[in-house]
PDB file of C-alpha atoms in Angstrom:
ATOM      1  CA  UNK A   1      -0.017   0.006  -0.045  1.00 68.00           C
ATOM      2  CA  UNK A   2       0.942   3.665   0.007  1.00 82.00           C
ATOM      3  CA  UNK A   3       1.566   3.351  -3.757  1.00 88.00           C
ATOM      4  CA  UNK A   4       0.236   6.037  -6.146  1.00 91.00           C
ATOM      5  CA  UNK A   5      -2.386   4.745  -8.464  1.00 93.00           C
ATOM      6  CA  UNK A   6      -4.972   5.734 -11.141  1.00 95.00           C
ATOM      7  CA  UNK A   7      -8.126   3.673 -11.289  1.00 95.00           C
ATOM      8  CA  UNK A   8     -10.352   3.790 -14.343  1.00 97.00           C
ATOM      9  CA  UNK A   9     -14.155   3.127 -14.162  1.00 96.00           C
ATOM     10  CA  UNK A  10     -16.647   2.585 -16.974  1.00 96.00           C
ATOM     11  CA  UNK A  11     -19.814   0.864 -15.987  1.00 93.00           C
ATOM     12  CA  UNK A  12     -19.129   0.733 -12.292  1.00 93.00           C
ATOM     13  CA  UNK A  13     -19.370   3.599  -9.805  1.00 91.00           C
ATOM     14  CA  UNK A  14     -15.956   4.900  -8.808  1.00 90.00           C
ATOM     15  CA  UNK A  15     -17.207   6.408  -5.616  1.00 88.00           C
ATOM     16  CA  UNK A  16     -18.277   3.080  -4.361  1.00 88.00           C
ATOM     17  CA  UNK A  17     -15.228   1.139  -5.250  1.00 88.00           C
ATOM     18  CA  UNK A  18     -12.249   3.335  -4.277  1.00 89.00           C
ATOM     19  CA  UNK A  19     -10.780   5.092  -1.366  1.00 84.00           C
ATOM     20  CA  UNK A  20      -9.492   8.451  -2.650  1.00 79.00           C
ATOM     21  CA  UNK A  21      -6.362   9.729  -1.006  1.00 87.00           C
ATOM     22  CA  UNK A  22      -3.710  12.279  -1.890  1.00 88.00           C
ATOM     23  CA  UNK A  23      -1.813   9.659  -4.018  1.00 92.00           C
ATOM     24  CA  UNK A  24      -4.770   7.789  -5.581  1.00 92.00           C
ATOM     25  CA  UNK A  25      -6.778   9.163  -8.493  1.00 93.00           C
ATOM     26  CA  UNK A  26     -10.011   8.078 -10.077  1.00 94.00           C
ATOM     27  CA  UNK A  27     -11.143   8.699 -13.630  1.00 96.00           C
ATOM     28  CA  UNK A  28     -14.711   7.762 -14.610  1.00 96.00           C
ATOM     29  CA  UNK A  29     -16.254   7.457 -17.998  1.00 96.00           C
ATOM     30  CA  UNK A  30     -19.169   9.686 -18.763  1.00 94.00           C
ATOM     31  CA  UNK A  31     -21.539   6.722 -18.745  1.00 94.00           C
ATOM     32  CA  UNK A  32     -24.672   6.990 -16.543  1.00 93.00           C
ATOM     33  CA  UNK A  33     -24.114   4.285 -13.859  1.00 92.00           C
ATOM     34  CA  UNK A  34     -26.818   2.539 -11.807  1.00 92.00           C
ATOM     35  CA  UNK A  35     -24.917   1.039  -8.930  1.00 90.00           C
ATOM     36  CA  UNK A  36     -27.809  -1.394  -8.351  1.00 92.00           C
ATOM     37  CA  UNK A  37     -27.918  -2.702 -11.848  1.00 93.00           C
ATOM     38  CA  UNK A  38     -24.560  -2.678 -13.559  1.00 92.00           C
ATOM     39  CA  UNK A  39     -24.825  -2.713 -17.386  1.00 94.00           C
ATOM     40  CA  UNK A  40     -22.523  -5.449 -18.464  1.00 93.00           C
ATOM     41  CA  UNK A  41     -22.696  -4.306 -22.041  1.00 95.00           C
ATOM     42  CA  UNK A  42     -21.293  -0.833 -21.152  1.00 96.00           C
ATOM     43  CA  UNK A  43     -17.699  -0.666 -22.319  1.00 97.00           C
ATOM     44  CA  UNK A  44     -17.454   3.127 -21.905  1.00 97.00           C
ATOM     45  CA  UNK A  45     -14.178   2.672 -19.974  1.00 97.00           C
ATOM     46  CA  UNK A  46     -12.619   2.564 -23.477  1.00 97.00           C
ATOM     47  CA  UNK A  47     -13.966   6.049 -24.149  1.00 97.00           C
ATOM     48  CA  UNK A  48     -11.794   7.517 -21.478  1.00 98.00           C
ATOM     49  CA  UNK A  49      -9.325   9.785 -23.236  1.00 97.00           C
ATOM     50  CA  UNK A  50      -5.639   8.924 -23.034  1.00 97.00           C
ATOM     51  CA  UNK A  51      -4.907  12.609 -22.234  1.00 98.00           C
ATOM     52  CA  UNK A  52      -6.910  12.356 -19.045  1.00 97.00           C
ATOM     53  CA  UNK A  53      -4.846   9.428 -17.805  1.00 98.00           C
ATOM     54  CA  UNK A  54      -1.550  11.160 -18.796  1.00 98.00           C
ATOM     55  CA  UNK A  55      -2.475  14.357 -16.959  1.00 96.00           C
ATOM     56  CA  UNK A  56      -3.396  12.342 -13.797  1.00 95.00           C
ATOM     57  CA  UNK A  57      -0.051  10.495 -14.005  1.00 96.00           C
ATOM     58  CA  UNK A  58       1.730  13.793 -14.341  1.00 96.00           C
ATOM     59  CA  UNK A  59      -0.041  15.023 -11.202  1.00 93.00           C
ATOM     60  CA  UNK A  60       1.083  11.944  -9.263  1.00 92.00           C
ATOM     61  CA  UNK A  61       4.650  12.304 -10.452  1.00 92.00           C
ATOM     62  CA  UNK A  62       4.807  15.824  -9.204  1.00 90.00           C
ATOM     63  CA  UNK A  63       3.862  14.587  -5.758  1.00 83.00           C
ATOM     64  CA  UNK A  64       6.781  12.105  -5.605  1.00 69.00           C
TER      65      UNK A  64
END
C-alpha cells in the first residue's frame, strides 16, 4: 500500500469502489451508472481519453 495509483471506471461507480487519497486518483467514463444494476454491455471505460490518464499520471509524479 501507499503506492500512487490511477483507477479507471466505466460501467461501475468509482465512488463506491475506491478510497480516494492524496496519492490515488479516479477517472470515470461519462456513462450513466446505476450502482444497483450494472450494465455489463457498457464498455465506456474505453472512451476515457488517453490525455486524461496522462494528466493524472503527471499530477502523481509531481507529488513524488
